[in-house]
Coordinates of C-alpha atoms in Angstrom, one line a residue:
Chain A
M254 CA 36.9 -87.2 35.3
K255 CA 38.2 -88.9 38.5
Y256 CA 41.7 -87.4 39.1
C257 CA 43.2 -84.0 39.1
S258 CA 45.4 -83.5 35.9
N259 CA 47.5 -81.0 37.9
C260 CA 48.4 -83.1 41.0
G261 CA 46.9 -86.5 40.6
H262 CA 44.6 -86.4 43.7
N263 CA 40.9 -87.1 43.5
V264 CA 38.4 -84.6 42.2
T265 CA 34.9 -84.0 43.5
S266 CA 31.9 -82.4 41.8
K267 CA 31.0 -79.2 43.5
I268 CA 29.8 -75.6 42.8
P269 CA 32.8 -73.3 43.3
A270 CA 32.3 -69.9 45.0
D271 CA 31.2 -67.2 42.5
D272 CA 29.9 -69.9 40.2
N273 CA 26.5 -71.5 39.5
R274 CA 27.1 -75.0 38.2
P275 CA 29.0 -78.0 39.4
R276 CA 32.6 -78.4 38.3
F277 CA 35.2 -81.0 39.0
V278 CA 37.4 -79.5 41.7
C279 CA 40.6 -81.1 43.1
V280 CA 40.3 -82.0 46.9
E281 CA 44.1 -81.3 47.3
C282 CA 45.2 -78.4 45.1
K283 CA 41.7 -77.0 44.6
T284 CA 42.2 -76.6 40.8
I285 CA 38.8 -76.1 39.0
H286 CA 38.6 -78.3 35.9
Y287 CA 36.2 -76.6 33.4
Q288 CA 34.7 -78.6 30.6
N289 CA 33.5 -76.7 27.5
P290 CA 32.0 -77.5 24.1
R291 CA 34.3 -78.4 21.2
L292 CA 34.3 -77.0 17.8
I293 CA 34.2 -79.1 14.6
T294 CA 35.3 -77.3 11.5
G295 CA 34.8 -78.5 7.9
T296 CA 34.1 -77.5 4.4
L297 CA 31.7 -78.0 1.5
P298 CA 34.1 -78.3 -1.5
V299 CA 32.7 -77.2 -4.9
A300 CA 34.4 -78.4 -8.0
K301 CA 34.7 -76.2 -11.1
D302 CA 31.7 -77.9 -12.8
G303 CA 29.6 -77.3 -9.6
R304 CA 29.6 -80.8 -8.2
I305 CA 30.1 -81.3 -4.5
L306 CA 32.9 -83.4 -2.9
L307 CA 31.9 -86.0 -0.3
C308 CA 34.0 -88.5 1.7
K309 CA 33.0 -91.9 2.8
R310 CA 34.2 -92.4 6.4
N311 CA 36.8 -95.0 7.0
I312 CA 36.6 -94.6 10.8
E313 CA 34.0 -94.8 13.5
P314 CA 31.7 -93.2 14.3
R315 CA 29.4 -93.6 11.3
K316 CA 32.0 -95.7 9.3
N317 CA 31.0 -96.1 5.6
Y318 CA 28.6 -93.1 5.7
W319 CA 29.2 -90.1 3.5
T320 CA 30.3 -86.8 5.1
L321 CA 31.6 -83.3 4.2
P322 CA 35.3 -83.3 5.3
A323 CA 35.4 -82.0 8.9
G324 CA 37.0 -82.6 12.2
F325 CA 37.9 -81.2 15.7
M326 CA 39.5 -77.8 15.6
E327 CA 43.0 -77.9 17.1
N328 CA 44.7 -75.5 19.5
G329 CA 46.8 -72.8 17.8
E330 CA 44.8 -72.6 14.5
T331 CA 41.9 -70.4 13.3
T332 CA 38.5 -71.8 12.4
I333 CA 39.4 -71.5 8.6
E334 CA 42.8 -73.1 9.1
G335 CA 41.2 -76.0 10.8
A336 CA 38.6 -76.5 8.1
L337 CA 41.1 -76.3 5.3
R338 CA 43.5 -78.7 7.2
E339 CA 40.7 -81.3 7.7
T340 CA 39.7 -81.0 4.1
Y341 CA 43.1 -81.9 2.9
E342 CA 43.6 -84.7 5.5
E343 CA 40.3 -86.4 4.5
S344 CA 40.3 -85.9 0.8
C345 CA 43.8 -84.4 -0.5
V346 CA 41.7 -81.5 -1.9
Q347 CA 43.3 -78.1 -2.1
P348 CA 40.5 -75.8 -0.9
I349 CA 40.5 -72.0 -1.7
Q350 CA 38.3 -69.0 -1.0
P351 CA 36.6 -70.2 2.2
K352 CA 33.3 -68.6 3.0
L353 CA 31.4 -69.3 6.2
L354 CA 28.3 -71.3 5.3
S355 CA 26.8 -72.8 8.4
I356 CA 27.1 -72.7 12.2
I357 CA 25.1 -75.3 14.1
S358 CA 25.0 -76.0 17.8
L359 CA 24.6 -79.5 19.2
P360 CA 24.1 -79.0 22.9
A361 CA 23.4 -82.7 23.5
W362 CA 26.8 -83.4 22.1
D363 CA 28.7 -80.4 23.6
Q364 CA 29.7 -79.4 20.1
V365 CA 29.5 -76.6 17.6
H366 CA 29.8 -77.4 13.9
L367 CA 31.1 -74.8 11.4
F368 CA 31.2 -75.4 7.7
Y369 CA 32.9 -73.2 5.1
Q370 CA 32.0 -73.3 1.4
V371 CA 35.2 -73.6 -0.6
N372 CA 36.2 -73.9 -4.2
M373 CA 38.6 -76.7 -5.4
V374 CA 41.6 -75.5 -7.3
D375 CA 41.3 -78.5 -9.7
D376 CA 39.6 -81.8 -9.8
S377 CA 42.3 -83.6 -8.0
F378 CA 41.4 -85.5 -4.8
S379 CA 42.0 -89.0 -3.4
T380 CA 41.2 -91.4 -0.7
T381 CA 43.0 -91.2 2.6
S382 CA 43.4 -93.2 5.9
E383 CA 40.2 -91.4 7.1
S384 CA 38.1 -91.8 3.8
N385 CA 37.8 -95.0 1.9
E386 CA 36.0 -93.3 -1.0
V387 CA 36.0 -89.7 -2.2
K388 CA 33.7 -88.6 -5.0
L389 CA 32.0 -85.7 -6.6
F390 CA 28.2 -85.5 -6.6
Q391 CA 25.6 -83.5 -8.5
E392 CA 22.6 -82.3 -6.4
N393 CA 20.4 -85.2 -7.6
E394 CA 23.2 -87.8 -6.8
I395 CA 23.7 -86.8 -3.1
P396 CA 23.1 -90.0 -1.0
W397 CA 20.8 -88.3 1.4
D398 CA 19.9 -91.5 3.3
Q399 CA 23.6 -92.4 3.7
L400 CA 24.9 -89.2 5.2
A401 CA 27.0 -89.4 8.4
F402 CA 25.6 -86.6 10.5
P403 CA 22.6 -84.3 10.5
T404 CA 24.8 -81.2 10.3
V405 CA 26.1 -82.5 7.0
S406 CA 22.5 -82.9 5.7
L407 CA 21.5 -79.4 6.9
T408 CA 24.6 -77.8 5.4
L409 CA 24.1 -79.5 2.0
K410 CA 20.5 -78.6 1.8
H411 CA 21.2 -75.0 2.9
Y412 CA 23.9 -74.8 0.2
F413 CA 21.6 -75.9 -2.7
Q414 CA 18.9 -73.4 -1.4
T415 CA 21.5 -70.6 -1.6
L416 CA 22.0 -71.4 -5.4
T417 CA 18.4 -70.3 -6.0
N418 CA 17.7 -67.9 -3.1
G419 CA 21.0 -66.1 -2.9
F420 CA 23.8 -66.5 -0.4
S421 CA 23.2 -66.7 3.4
I422 CA 24.8 -68.3 6.4
L423 CA 22.8 -71.0 8.1
E424 CA 22.5 -70.5 11.9
D425 CA 20.8 -73.5 13.5
D426 CA 20.9 -75.9 16.3
I427 CA 20.0 -79.6 16.7
Q428 CA 18.6 -80.2 20.2
W429 CA 18.7 -84.0 20.2
L430 CA 20.1 -86.7 18.0
D431 CA 18.5 -90.1 17.5
Q432 CA 21.7 -91.7 16.3
Chain B
M206 CA 48.7 -81.5 32.3
K207 CA 50.8 -83.9 34.4
Y208 CA 48.4 -86.7 35.5
C209 CA 45.7 -88.8 33.8
S210 CA 42.2 -87.6 34.8
N211 CA 40.9 -91.1 34.2
C212 CA 43.3 -93.2 36.4
G213 CA 45.7 -90.7 38.1
H214 CA 48.9 -92.1 36.7
N215 CA 51.5 -89.9 34.8
V216 CA 50.9 -88.7 31.3
T217 CA 53.6 -88.3 28.7
S218 CA 53.6 -86.1 25.5
K219 CA 53.7 -88.3 22.4
I220 CA 52.2 -88.5 18.9
P221 CA 49.6 -91.3 19.0
A222 CA 49.2 -93.8 16.1
D223 CA 47.1 -92.4 13.3
D224 CA 47.7 -88.8 14.5
N225 CA 50.2 -86.1 13.5
R226 CA 50.6 -84.0 16.6
P227 CA 51.7 -84.5 20.3
R228 CA 49.0 -85.3 22.8
F229 CA 49.1 -86.1 26.5
V230 CA 48.8 -89.9 26.7
C231 CA 48.5 -91.9 30.0
V232 CA 51.4 -94.2 30.5
E233 CA 49.1 -96.7 32.3
C234 CA 45.6 -96.7 30.8
K235 CA 46.7 -95.2 27.5
T236 CA 43.9 -92.6 27.4
I237 CA 44.6 -89.8 25.0
H238 CA 43.8 -86.4 26.4
Y239 CA 42.8 -84.0 23.6
Q240 CA 43.0 -80.3 24.2
N241 CA 40.9 -78.0 22.0
P242 CA 40.0 -74.3 21.5
R243 CA 37.3 -72.8 23.7
L244 CA 34.4 -70.7 22.5
I245 CA 33.5 -67.3 24.1
T246 CA 30.0 -66.1 23.3
G247 CA 28.7 -62.7 23.9
T248 CA 26.4 -60.0 22.7
L249 CA 26.3 -56.3 21.4
P250 CA 23.1 -55.1 23.1
V251 CA 21.3 -52.3 21.3
A252 CA 18.9 -50.1 23.3
K253 CA 15.6 -48.7 21.7
D254 CA 17.3 -45.3 21.2
G255 CA 20.3 -47.0 19.4
R256 CA 22.8 -46.7 22.3
I257 CA 25.1 -49.7 22.9
L258 CA 25.4 -51.3 26.4
L259 CA 28.9 -51.9 27.8
C260 CA 30.0 -53.4 31.1
K261 CA 33.0 -52.4 33.1
R262 CA 34.7 -55.6 34.2
N263 CA 34.8 -56.3 38.0
I264 CA 37.0 -59.3 37.6
E265 CA 40.5 -60.1 36.1
P266 CA 41.7 -60.2 33.4
R267 CA 41.3 -56.6 32.4
K268 CA 39.5 -55.5 35.5
N269 CA 37.9 -52.0 35.2
Y270 CA 38.1 -52.0 31.4
W271 CA 34.9 -51.9 29.3
T272 CA 33.6 -54.9 27.5
L273 CA 30.6 -56.3 25.6
P274 CA 29.0 -59.0 27.9
A275 CA 30.5 -62.3 27.0
G276 CA 32.0 -65.4 28.6
F277 CA 32.9 -69.1 28.1
M278 CA 30.2 -71.2 26.4
E279 CA 29.0 -74.0 28.7
N280 CA 28.4 -77.7 27.9
G281 CA 24.7 -78.4 27.2
E282 CA 23.9 -75.0 25.6
T283 CA 23.8 -73.5 22.1
T284 CA 25.9 -70.6 21.1
I285 CA 22.9 -68.2 21.3
E286 CA 21.8 -69.6 24.7
G287 CA 25.4 -69.0 26.0
A288 CA 25.5 -65.5 24.6
L289 CA 22.1 -64.5 26.1
R290 CA 23.0 -66.1 29.5
E291 CA 26.3 -64.3 29.7
T292 CA 24.5 -61.0 28.8
Y293 CA 22.0 -61.5 31.7
E294 CA 24.7 -62.6 34.2
E295 CA 26.9 -59.5 33.5
S296 CA 24.3 -56.8 33.0
C297 CA 20.8 -58.1 33.9
V298 CA 19.8 -57.1 30.4
Q299 CA 17.0 -59.1 28.8
P300 CA 18.3 -59.6 25.2
I301 CA 16.0 -60.5 22.3
Q302 CA 16.4 -61.2 18.6
P303 CA 20.0 -62.5 18.4
K304 CA 21.7 -62.1 15.1
L305 CA 25.3 -63.4 14.5
L306 CA 27.5 -60.4 14.1
S307 CA 31.1 -61.5 14.4
I308 CA 33.2 -64.6 14.6
I309 CA 36.9 -64.1 15.4
S310 CA 39.6 -66.7 16.0
L311 CA 42.4 -66.1 18.4
P312 CA 44.9 -69.0 17.8
A313 CA 47.5 -67.7 20.3
W314 CA 44.8 -68.0 22.9
D315 CA 43.2 -71.2 21.7
Q316 CA 39.9 -69.3 21.6
V317 CA 37.1 -68.4 19.2
H318 CA 34.9 -65.4 20.0
L319 CA 31.2 -65.1 18.7
F320 CA 29.2 -62.0 19.2
Y321 CA 25.5 -61.7 18.5
Q322 CA 23.8 -58.3 18.0
V323 CA 20.7 -58.3 20.2
N324 CA 17.9 -55.8 21.1
M325 CA 17.1 -54.9 24.6
V326 CA 13.4 -55.3 25.6
D327 CA 13.6 -52.2 27.6
D328 CA 16.2 -49.8 29.2
S329 CA 16.6 -51.9 32.4
F330 CA 20.0 -53.2 33.3
S331 CA 22.2 -53.1 36.4
T332 CA 25.6 -53.9 37.9
T333 CA 26.3 -57.5 38.8
S334 CA 29.1 -59.3 40.6
E335 CA 31.0 -59.4 37.2
S336 CA 30.4 -55.7 36.2
N337 CA 31.0 -52.8 38.5
E338 CA 29.4 -50.4 36.1
V339 CA 26.9 -50.9 33.2
K340 CA 26.1 -48.0 30.9
L341 CA 24.6 -47.1 27.4
F342 CA 26.9 -45.3 25.0
Q343 CA 26.3 -43.4 21.7
E344 CA 28.9 -44.2 19.0
N345 CA 30.9 -40.9 19.8
E346 CA 30.9 -41.8 23.6
I347 CA 32.6 -45.3 23.3
P348 CA 35.7 -45.4 25.4
W349 CA 37.9 -46.9 22.6
D350 CA 41.1 -46.7 24.6
Q351 CA 39.5 -48.4 27.6
L352 CA 38.1 -51.5 25.9
A353 CA 39.0 -54.9 27.5
F354 CA 39.7 -57.0 24.5
P355 CA 40.5 -56.5 20.8
T356 CA 37.5 -58.7 19.7
V357 CA 35.3 -56.2 21.5
S358 CA 36.9 -53.3 19.6
L359 CA 36.6 -55.1 16.2
T360 CA 33.0 -56.1 16.8
L361 CA 31.9 -52.6 17.9
K362 CA 33.7 -51.0 14.8
H363 CA 32.1 -53.5 12.5
Y364 CA 28.6 -52.9 14.1
F365 CA 28.9 -49.1 13.4
Q366 CA 30.0 -49.8 9.8
T367 CA 27.0 -52.0 9.2
L368 CA 24.7 -49.0 10.0
T369 CA 26.0 -47.2 6.9
N370 CA 27.1 -50.1 4.7
G371 CA 24.3 -52.6 5.5
F372 CA 24.4 -55.7 7.6
S373 CA 27.2 -58.3 7.4
I374 CA 28.9 -60.7 9.6
L375 CA 32.5 -60.0 10.5
E376 CA 34.8 -63.0 10.0
D377 CA 38.3 -62.3 11.2
D378 CA 41.2 -63.5 13.2
I379 CA 43.8 -62.0 15.5
Q380 CA 47.1 -63.8 15.2
W381 CA 48.8 -62.3 18.2
L382 CA 47.9 -60.2 21.2
D383 CA 50.2 -57.7 22.8
Q384 CA 48.3 -57.6 26.1

């Protein structure tokens, strides 16, 4: 950040009064510009036969790697609304019965990822501008070495564990990412 | 937002290519400025005798109303780190054993509130610059009509229900706020 989004003058990095960390502050109008982590919301869609839906990413980052449908939560929506919207946008799946499955912090990326387990109303899905392939996988078919993000791997592994150990919500964090 | 934080020129509101909602876009350098919901993280601190710690707000909004310690999650931290930091900053409590207790979306405020149930290592706490009173309450002493935010009321009510019904995580949303 170089310029104030309120008045267009320069910003400088300084610790405001009553604060304890540096913020971008406008030299002219004194507006303090806070920067905070962003939420990524997505789903783990389960078909009627128990298979899991994955999308092959058609966009960077991690183009052509497999992911659970997910994306940045938007202003004006709930975490569930964001997760269901992203699912439809990336796979044309109609997701129902959302159930919080994982919440994972990524402090090095200033992100928090939330995944909901959802059921698919039927087996209809399709490719979209964001996904060049969409497919259902049994557990032993999951392409573990071609998954786009570590939060996708953690959430998938946790889901399969809940099938034998009973339902629970994964609460985790990833302190650093190699990729 | 009126000016581009990258180059200082004017921004205009338009729907970028491959997008479906208006964003602020710089007329000069074409940077797209996304705006996303913010996370508030906090705790419900439980003393050894079972009483709950509340803080009377020393700052606006809702000055002099009672709240659970909470605040905006910062870049570079996990949701738990944010919740524990805010707890110490607002009450000087040393919180341990965090356990996710509630996740509540507030789409009208572009916020998501997360509360963790924590235990207090001992009964030490104190007022701070953010809290002009800090106090332990039994369930029948909670000042329900003087609570600062509806997410605080919902989280407290849910906590007391878990004491009889067994532990669960509250997943909820508040579509509109009167205050």
